[in-house]
Amino acid sequence: MAVLLSMKPHLMAAWRDAMLALDPTLDIRMFPDTGAPEAIEAAVCWSSHDMAELRRYPNLKLICSMGAGVDHLLRPPGPPPGIPVARLVDTMLTTQMGEWVLLNVLRFHRQDLDYRAQQQARVWDELDAPVTATRSVGILGLGALGSHAAGMIRAVGFPVCGWSRRAKSLPGVTCFDGDAGLDAMVAQTDILVCLLPLTPATRGVIDARLLARLPTGAFVINGARGGHVVDADLLAAIDAGHIAGAALDVFEPEPLPTDHRYWSHPRVVMTPHAASITIPASAAPQVVENIRRARTGEPLLNLVDFSTGY
């Protein structure tokens, strides 16, 4: 039985080598060179793979996502019915995302956009010093990524609060849940960070209503999915001066069209979905272990719950 890899061509060799280093007996096929369809028992893929194509493999037992999010795999037509989907919960992915979030929290806290504007205008002007202990950071999503980012931000000295769909408790973090909890947290948040999974319930969560509830001068950071943000609403809030700026790593669609206003907006910082990049050597052990478990019928690691979308 074989394992299908389907991702950007320059990544497939690295994934193959990392997986073979852990289990040299694996028969790994790199898409589109799949061989006989009936030989494929597991697929390791990313957003570029067509879920309809996976219906060609009658003996498929497992689909592994190359990232923490799986919304790309759940878009119509979705994975083949009855086939379990596992997502990555990898320490390197978590660490990288925490670094990117902290980078942008500090960027906004230390008035980087204002100083860059002054540099462009050749203005020498010392701005008032910010106070870390009075700048509240609110995190949407307290899963593996959000919880880790909260700890990193709290360690620097920021007050941290967080929101999740179900009630959670984290050391040193003021936690909120439910619709009322979301409104309460947002109202006291100076820097809002989105690390939610993208589901029908969270799509468009950062809209005009939520943005209006943020204090004037707040910032928005989105490292989750582009579908969480209503772009027109965010741009309108920035242009009106209510939102002071945004750091965005994810967009809808991707790549972002070259005529989009985000590219040239002086109060928007962009990265090309690069906040947290899967490293094969770090992620492969989890994938290989799940392939072993799928073969033996053992419970899978980080199995996706289709009722919640993550």
mmCIF file of C-alpha atoms in Angstrom:
data_model
loop_
_atom_site.group_PDB
_atom_site.id
_atom_site.type_symbol
_atom_site.label_atom_id
_atom_site.label_comp_id
_atom_site.label_asym_id
_atom_site.label_seq_id
_atom_site.Cartn_x
_atom_site.Cartn_y
_atom_site.Cartn_z
ATOM 1 C CA MET A 1 0.000 0.000 0.000
ATOM 2 C CA ALA A 2 1.241 3.493 -0.887
ATOM 3 C CA VAL A 3 1.201 7.068 0.400
ATOM 4 C CA LEU A 4 0.303 9.926 -1.945
ATOM 5 C CA LEU A 5 2.051 13.298 -1.545
ATOM 6 C CA SER A 6 0.387 16.301 -3.179
ATOM 7 C CA MET A 7 1.757 19.789 -2.541
ATOM 8 C CA LYS A 8 3.962 22.369 -4.212
ATOM 9 C CA PRO A 9 6.505 20.455 -6.346
ATOM 10 C CA HIS A 10 9.555 21.892 -4.588
ATOM 11 C CA LEU A 11 8.283 20.554 -1.236
ATOM 12 C CA MET A 12 7.485 16.982 -2.200
ATOM 13 C CA ALA A 13 11.051 15.685 -2.256
ATOM 14 C CA ALA A 14 11.720 17.093 1.217
ATOM 15 C CA TRP A 15 8.543 15.493 2.568
ATOM 16 C CA ARG A 16 9.392 12.168 0.917
ATOM 17 C CA ASP A 17 12.895 12.167 2.403
ATOM 18 C CA ALA A 18 11.686 13.131 5.885
ATOM 19 C CA MET A 19 9.064 10.385 5.903
ATOM 20 C CA LEU A 20 11.419 7.718 4.532
ATOM 21 C CA ALA A 21 13.982 8.600 7.201
ATOM 22 C CA LEU A 22 11.378 7.576 9.774
ATOM 23 C CA ASP A 23 10.000 4.546 7.926
ATOM 24 C CA PRO A 24 12.070 3.317 4.944
ATOM 25 C CA THR A 25 9.366 0.760 4.086
ATOM 26 C CA LEU A 26 6.883 3.440 2.961
ATOM 27 C CA ASP A 27 5.932 3.394 -0.706
ATOM 28 C CA ILE A 28 5.613 7.118 -1.447
ATOM 29 C CA ARG A 29 4.065 8.417 -4.680
ATOM 30 C CA MET A 30 4.373 12.079 -5.680
ATOM 31 C CA PHE A 31 1.333 13.503 -7.466
ATOM 32 C CA PRO A 32 0.525 13.226 -10.335
ATOM 33 C CA ASP A 33 2.601 10.023 -10.561
ATOM 34 C CA THR A 34 0.201 7.990 -8.433
ATOM 35 C CA GLY A 35 0.480 4.581 -10.047
ATOM 36 C CA ALA A 36 -2.431 2.207 -9.572
ATOM 37 C CA PRO A 37 -5.249 4.027 -7.711
ATOM 38 C CA GLU A 38 -6.061 0.983 -5.592
ATOM 39 C CA ALA A 39 -2.550 1.102 -4.060
ATOM 40 C CA ILE A 40 -3.070 4.460 -2.344
ATOM 41 C CA GLU A 41 -4.022 4.155 1.340
ATOM 42 C CA ALA A 42 -3.078 7.621 2.656
ATOM 43 C CA ALA A 43 -2.869 11.104 1.153
ATOM 44 C CA VAL A 44 -0.718 13.918 2.543
ATOM 45 C CA CYS A 45 -1.881 17.097 0.829
ATOM 46 C CA TRP A 46 -2.340 20.838 0.929
ATOM 47 C CA SER A 47 -4.858 23.299 -0.463
ATOM 48 C CA SER A 48 -3.796 22.846 -4.087
ATOM 49 C CA HIS A 49 -5.102 19.280 -4.225
ATOM 50 C CA ASP A 50 -8.593 18.727 -5.632
ATOM 51 C CA MET A 51 -10.667 16.792 -3.100
ATOM 52 C CA ALA A 52 -12.721 15.302 -5.915
ATOM 53 C CA GLU A 53 -9.539 13.651 -7.228
ATOM 54 C CA LEU A 54 -9.164 11.696 -3.973
ATOM 55 C CA ARG A 55 -12.314 9.769 -4.820
ATOM 56 C CA ARG A 56 -10.222 7.816 -7.341
ATOM 57 C CA TYR A 57 -8.591 5.778 -4.556
ATOM 58 C CA PRO A 58 -10.864 2.935 -3.356
ATOM 59 C CA ASN A 59 -8.577 1.906 -0.484
ATOM 60 C CA LEU A 60 -7.908 5.371 0.960
ATOM 61 C CA LYS A 61 -7.860 5.230 4.786
ATOM 62 C CA LEU A 62 -6.482 8.627 5.798
ATOM 63 C CA ILE A 63 -6.065 12.225 4.629
ATOM 64 C CA CYS A 64 -3.393 14.320 6.364
ATOM 65 C CA SER A 65 -3.395 18.103 6.074
ATOM 66 C CA MET A 66 0.011 19.755 5.856
ATOM 67 C CA GLY A 67 -1.104 22.565 8.162
ATOM 68 C CA ALA A 68 -3.022 23.331 11.329
ATOM 69 C CA GLY A 69 -6.066 24.549 9.385
ATOM 70 C CA VAL A 70 -8.232 22.222 7.324
ATOM 71 C CA ASP A 71 -10.850 24.578 5.872
ATOM 72 C CA HIS A 72 -9.238 24.155 2.441
ATOM 73 C CA LEU A 73 -9.941 20.420 2.593
ATOM 74 C CA LEU A 74 -13.550 20.900 3.646
ATOM 75 C CA ARG A 75 -14.602 23.113 0.726
ATOM 76 C CA PRO A 76 -17.063 21.433 -1.691
ATOM 77 C CA PRO A 77 -16.955 18.680 -2.652
ATOM 78 C CA GLY A 78 -14.981 17.957 0.540
ATOM 79 C CA PRO A 79 -12.997 14.795 1.245
ATOM 80 C CA PRO A 80 -14.382 11.400 0.250
ATOM 81 C CA PRO A 81 -17.211 10.423 2.628
ATOM 82 C CA GLY A 82 -16.119 8.352 5.605
ATOM 83 C CA ILE A 83 -12.393 9.036 5.204
ATOM 84 C CA PRO A 84 -10.831 10.488 8.391
ATOM 85 C CA VAL A 85 -8.908 13.753 8.107
ATOM 86 C CA ALA A 86 -6.036 14.623 10.462
ATOM 87 C CA ARG A 87 -4.541 18.082 10.897
ATOM 88 C CA LEU A 88 -1.059 19.034 12.052
ATOM 89 C CA VAL A 89 -0.420 20.198 15.587
ATOM 90 C CA ASP A 90 3.303 20.761 15.322
ATOM 91 C CA THR A 91 5.584 22.570 17.761
ATOM 92 C CA MET A 92 7.456 24.365 14.988
ATOM 93 C CA LEU A 93 4.222 25.657 13.430
ATOM 94 C CA THR A 94 3.059 26.817 16.847
ATOM 95 C CA THR A 95 6.361 28.528 17.651
ATOM 96 C CA GLN A 96 6.538 30.306 14.309
ATOM 97 C CA MET A 97 3.004 31.636 14.639
ATOM 98 C CA GLY A 98 3.736 32.885 18.137
ATOM 99 C CA GLU A 99 6.807 34.707 16.838
ATOM 100 C CA TRP A 100 4.847 36.354 14.026
ATOM 101 C CA VAL A 101 2.082 37.476 16.352
ATOM 102 C CA LEU A 102 4.529 38.855 18.922
ATOM 103 C CA LEU A 103 6.470 40.644 16.166
ATOM 104 C CA ASN A 104 3.353 42.504 15.097
ATOM 105 C CA VAL A 105 2.081 43.181 18.607
ATOM 106 C CA LEU A 106 5.422 44.850 19.334
ATOM 107 C CA ARG A 107 5.420 46.584 15.945
ATOM 108 C CA PHE A 108 2.143 48.313 16.746
ATOM 109 C CA HIS A 109 2.892 48.867 20.425
ATOM 110 C CA ARG A 110 6.225 50.559 19.659
ATOM 111 C CA GLN A 111 4.620 52.848 17.031
ATOM 112 C CA ASP A 112 6.524 51.337 14.128
ATOM 113 C CA LEU A 113 4.053 52.532 11.480
ATOM 114 C CA ASP A 114 4.335 56.110 12.730
ATOM 115 C CA TYR A 115 8.118 56.019 12.840
ATOM 116 C CA ARG A 116 8.288 54.511 9.334
ATOM 117 C CA ALA A 117 6.060 57.335 8.077
ATOM 118 C CA GLN A 118 8.335 59.861 9.763
ATOM 119 C CA GLN A 119 11.360 58.236 8.150
ATOM 120 C CA GLN A 120 9.755 58.516 4.716
ATOM 121 C CA ALA A 121 9.027 62.199 5.386
ATOM 122 C CA ARG A 122 12.484 62.776 6.921
ATOM 123 C CA VAL A 123 10.897 63.960 10.160
ATOM 124 C CA TRP A 124 12.875 63.674 13.416
ATOM 125 C CA ASP A 125 10.242 63.530 16.170
ATOM 126 C CA GLU A 126 10.244 61.507 19.366
ATOM 127 C CA LEU A 127 6.775 60.118 20.087
ATOM 128 C CA ASP A 128 5.392 59.561 23.576
ATOM 129 C CA ALA A 129 6.663 56.324 25.096
ATOM 130 C CA PRO A 130 4.036 53.539 25.204
ATOM 131 C CA VAL A 131 3.309 51.585 28.416
ATOM 132 C CA THR A 132 3.164 47.817 27.989
ATOM 133 C CA ALA A 133 1.146 47.171 31.150
ATOM 134 C CA THR A 134 -1.750 49.290 29.892
ATOM 135 C CA ARG A 135 -2.003 47.869 26.346
ATOM 136 C CA SER A 136 -4.474 44.974 26.315
ATOM 137 C CA VAL A 137 -4.043 42.207 23.729
ATOM 138 C CA GLY A 138 -7.104 40.103 22.917
ATOM 139 C CA ILE A 139 -6.812 36.781 21.103
ATOM 140 C CA LEU A 140 -9.643 35.205 19.131
ATOM 141 C CA GLY A 141 -9.094 31.451 19.347
ATOM 142 C CA LEU A 142 -7.429 29.647 22.246
ATOM 143 C CA GLY A 143 -6.393 26.417 20.577
ATOM 144 C CA ALA A 144 -2.756 25.326 20.286
ATOM 145 C CA LEU A 145 -1.750 28.440 18.314
ATOM 146 C CA GLY A 146 -3.719 30.949 20.360
ATOM 147 C CA SER A 147 -2.729 29.521 23.733
ATOM 148 C CA HIS A 148 0.963 29.548 22.841
ATOM 149 C CA ALA A 149 0.814 33.088 21.449
ATOM 150 C CA ALA A 150 -0.992 34.239 24.601
ATOM 151 C CA GLY A 151 1.847 32.911 26.743
ATOM 152 C CA MET A 152 4.506 34.640 24.640
ATOM 153 C CA ILE A 153 2.678 37.977 24.721
ATOM 154 C CA ARG A 154 1.998 37.744 28.450
ATOM 155 C CA ALA A 155 5.687 37.034 29.109
ATOM 156 C CA VAL A 156 6.588 40.426 27.605
ATOM 157 C CA GLY A 157 4.278 42.155 30.060
ATOM 158 C CA PHE A 158 1.044 42.807 28.146
ATOM 159 C CA PRO A 159 -2.326 42.117 29.767
ATOM 160 C CA VAL A 160 -3.820 39.270 27.705
ATOM 161 C CA CYS A 161 -7.400 38.159 27.263
ATOM 162 C CA GLY A 162 -8.756 35.491 24.968
ATOM 163 C CA TRP A 163 -12.008 34.256 23.466
ATOM 164 C CA SER A 164 -13.085 30.768 22.457
ATOM 165 C CA ARG A 165 -16.356 29.171 21.452
ATOM 166 C CA ARG A 166 -16.350 26.982 24.565
ATOM 167 C CA ALA A 167 -15.152 28.068 28.015
ATOM 168 C CA LYS A 168 -11.417 27.670 28.641
ATOM 169 C CA SER A 169 -8.978 28.558 31.391
ATOM 170 C CA LEU A 170 -5.364 29.620 30.809
ATOM 171 C CA PRO A 171 -2.869 30.822 33.441
ATOM 172 C CA GLY A 172 -2.627 34.609 33.481
ATOM 173 C CA VAL A 173 -5.169 35.037 30.653
ATOM 174 C CA THR A 174 -8.636 36.510 31.145
ATOM 175 C CA CYS A 175 -10.836 34.105 29.202
ATOM 176 C CA PHE A 176 -14.194 34.804 27.551
ATOM 177 C CA ASP A 177 -16.578 32.590 25.605
ATOM 178 C CA GLY A 178 -19.877 32.794 23.759
ATOM 179 C CA ASP A 179 -21.427 35.763 21.964
ATOM 180 C CA ALA A 180 -21.643 37.945 25.071
ATOM 181 C CA GLY A 181 -18.054 37.094 25.954
ATOM 182 C CA LEU A 182 -16.868 38.123 22.496
ATOM 183 C CA ASP A 183 -18.443 41.559 22.825
ATOM 184 C CA ALA A 184 -17.023 41.985 26.320
ATOM 185 C CA MET A 185 -13.484 41.061 25.296
ATOM 186 C CA VAL A 186 -13.420 43.159 22.143
ATOM 187 C CA ALA A 187 -14.564 46.257 24.031
ATOM 188 C CA GLN A 188 -11.409 46.143 26.182
ATOM 189 C CA THR A 189 -8.908 45.082 23.501
ATOM 190 C CA ASP A 190 -6.247 47.450 22.159
ATOM 191 C CA ILE A 191 -4.615 44.890 19.830
ATOM 192 C CA LEU A 192 -6.889 42.169 18.444
ATOM 193 C CA VAL A 193 -5.282 38.929 17.222
ATOM 194 C CA CYS A 194 -7.260 36.377 15.190
ATOM 195 C CA LEU A 195 -6.087 32.747 15.366
ATOM 196 C CA LEU A 196 -9.478 31.081 14.954
ATOM 197 C CA PRO A 197 -10.192 28.093 12.723
ATOM 198 C CA LEU A 198 -12.268 29.127 9.709
ATOM 199 C CA THR A 199 -15.754 27.652 9.966
ATOM 200 C CA PRO A 200 -19.191 28.855 8.824
ATOM 201 C CA ALA A 201 -19.627 30.338 12.310
ATOM 202 C CA THR A 202 -16.343 32.311 12.227
ATOM 203 C CA ARG A 203 -16.344 33.452 8.598
ATOM 204 C CA GLY A 204 -16.490 37.251 8.487
ATOM 205 C CA VAL A 205 -16.172 37.561 12.270
ATOM 206 C CA ILE A 206 -14.006 40.681 11.908
ATOM 207 C CA ASP A 207 -16.683 42.858 10.365
ATOM 208 C CA ALA A 208 -17.978 46.398 10.784
ATOM 209 C CA ARG A 209 -19.890 45.518 13.943
ATOM 210 C CA LEU A 210 -16.915 43.945 15.719
ATOM 211 C CA LEU A 211 -14.516 46.655 14.544
ATOM 212 C CA ALA A 212 -16.844 49.361 15.876
ATOM 213 C CA ARG A 213 -16.745 47.737 19.320
ATOM 214 C CA LEU A 214 -12.938 47.957 19.484
ATOM 215 C CA PRO A 215 -11.586 51.070 21.228
ATOM 216 C CA THR A 216 -10.576 53.900 18.901
ATOM 217 C CA GLY A 217 -6.932 53.456 17.957
ATOM 218 C CA ALA A 218 -6.962 49.659 18.230
ATOM 219 C CA PHE A 219 -4.993 47.405 15.870
ATOM 220 C CA VAL A 220 -5.967 44.159 14.115
ATOM 221 C CA ILE A 221 -3.661 41.185 13.490
ATOM 222 C CA ASN A 222 -4.886 38.217 11.413
ATOM 223 C CA GLY A 223 -2.767 35.090 11.102
ATOM 224 C CA ALA A 224 -5.671 32.645 10.737
ATOM 225 C CA ARG A 225 -7.536 32.750 7.405
ATOM 226 C CA GLY A 226 -8.483 35.551 5.047
ATOM 227 C CA GLY A 227 -12.148 34.608 5.329
ATOM 228 C CA HIS A 228 -12.247 35.847 8.908
ATOM 229 C CA VAL A 229 -11.971 39.475 7.782
ATOM 230 C CA VAL A 230 -14.484 41.508 5.805
ATOM 231 C CA ASP A 231 -11.874 43.472 3.848
ATOM 232 C CA ALA A 232 -14.095 46.424 2.942
ATOM 233 C CA ASP A 233 -15.107 46.860 6.588
ATOM 234 C CA LEU A 234 -11.517 46.759 7.831
ATOM 235 C CA LEU A 235 -10.318 49.250 5.225
ATOM 236 C CA ALA A 236 -13.225 51.579 5.999
ATOM 237 C CA ALA A 237 -12.438 51.441 9.735
ATOM 238 C CA ILE A 238 -8.757 52.223 9.091
ATOM 239 C CA ASP A 239 -9.554 55.039 6.669
ATOM 240 C CA ALA A 240 -11.959 56.529 9.219
ATOM 241 C CA GLY A 241 -9.219 56.518 11.861
ATOM 242 C CA HIS A 242 -11.077 54.192 14.213
ATOM 243 C CA ILE A 243 -8.634 51.323 13.590
ATOM 244 C CA ALA A 244 -4.995 52.454 13.673
ATOM 245 C CA GLY A 245 -3.594 49.691 11.490
ATOM 246 C CA ALA A 246 -3.547 45.997 10.613
ATOM 247 C CA ALA A 247 -1.046 43.189 10.114
ATOM 248 C CA LEU A 248 -2.340 40.514 7.732
ATOM 249 C CA ASP A 249 -0.756 37.225 6.701
ATOM 250 C CA VAL A 250 -3.801 35.587 5.110
ATOM 251 C CA PHE A 251 -6.199 36.721 2.419
ATOM 252 C CA GLU A 252 -9.097 35.626 0.272
ATOM 253 C CA PRO A 253 -8.207 34.904 -2.443
ATOM 254 C CA GLU A 254 -4.515 34.006 -2.356
ATOM 255 C CA PRO A 255 -2.341 35.264 -3.913
ATOM 256 C CA LEU A 256 -3.909 38.641 -3.215
ATOM 257 C CA PRO A 257 -4.765 40.454 -6.495
ATOM 258 C CA THR A 258 -2.169 43.076 -7.328
ATOM 259 C CA ASP A 259 -4.772 45.845 -7.499
ATOM 260 C CA HIS A 260 -6.031 45.266 -3.944
ATOM 261 C CA ARG A 261 -5.765 48.286 -1.652
ATOM 262 C CA TYR A 262 -3.928 46.335 1.030
ATOM 263 C CA TRP A 263 -0.741 46.373 -1.086
ATOM 264 C CA SER A 264 -0.343 50.124 -0.949
ATOM 265 C CA HIS A 265 -2.151 51.096 2.245
ATOM 266 C CA PRO A 266 0.275 52.862 4.622
ATOM 267 C CA ARG A 267 -1.442 51.425 7.708
ATOM 268 C CA VAL A 268 -1.457 47.787 6.555
ATOM 269 C CA VAL A 269 1.475 45.390 6.976
ATOM 270 C CA MET A 270 1.335 42.276 4.768
ATOM 271 C CA THR A 271 3.123 38.931 4.618
ATOM 272 C CA PRO A 272 2.300 36.260 1.967
ATOM 273 C CA HIS A 273 0.790 33.503 4.156
ATOM 274 C CA ALA A 274 4.248 33.020 5.624
ATOM 275 C CA ALA A 275 3.644 33.512 9.361
ATOM 276 C CA SER A 276 3.934 29.794 10.050
ATOM 277 C CA ILE A 277 5.376 27.431 7.445
ATOM 278 C CA THR A 278 5.360 23.650 7.789
ATOM 279 C CA ILE A 279 8.859 22.164 8.073
ATOM 280 C CA PRO A 280 8.856 18.548 6.850
ATOM 281 C CA ALA A 281 11.487 17.271 9.307
ATOM 282 C CA SER A 282 9.403 18.564 12.226
ATOM 283 C CA ALA A 283 5.967 17.551 10.963
ATOM 284 C CA ALA A 284 6.761 14.190 9.357
ATOM 285 C CA PRO A 285 6.843 12.149 12.606
ATOM 286 C CA GLN A 286 3.188 12.973 13.302
ATOM 287 C CA VAL A 287 2.166 12.094 9.737
ATOM 288 C CA VAL A 288 4.086 8.808 9.721
ATOM 289 C CA GLU A 289 2.617 7.876 13.103
ATOM 290 C CA ASN A 290 -0.905 8.540 11.820
ATOM 291 C CA ILE A 291 -0.265 6.378 8.761
ATOM 292 C CA ARG A 292 0.821 3.569 11.092
ATOM 293 C CA ARG A 293 -2.271 4.060 13.237
ATOM 294 C CA ALA A 294 -4.568 4.064 10.208
ATOM 295 C CA ARG A 295 -3.101 0.717 9.149
ATOM 296 C CA THR A 296 -3.511 -0.858 12.579
ATOM 297 C CA GLY A 297 -6.877 0.664 13.446
ATOM 298 C CA GLU A 298 -5.599 2.703 16.403
ATOM 299 C CA PRO A 299 -7.057 6.139 17.264
ATOM 300 C CA LEU A 300 -5.629 8.893 15.061
ATOM 301 C CA LEU A 301 -3.763 11.956 16.302
ATOM 302 C CA ASN A 302 -5.465 15.346 15.845
ATOM 303 C CA LEU A 303 -8.482 13.930 14.062
ATOM 304 C CA VAL A 304 -10.736 16.604 12.564
ATOM 305 C CA ASP A 305 -14.269 16.858 13.934
ATOM 306 C CA PHE A 306 -16.414 17.596 10.881
ATOM 307 C CA SER A 307 -19.208 18.944 13.094
ATOM 308 C CA THR A 308 -16.977 21.818 14.237
ATOM 309 C CA GLY A 309 -14.741 22.118 11.165
ATOM 310 C CA TYR A 310 -11.451 21.696 13.047
#
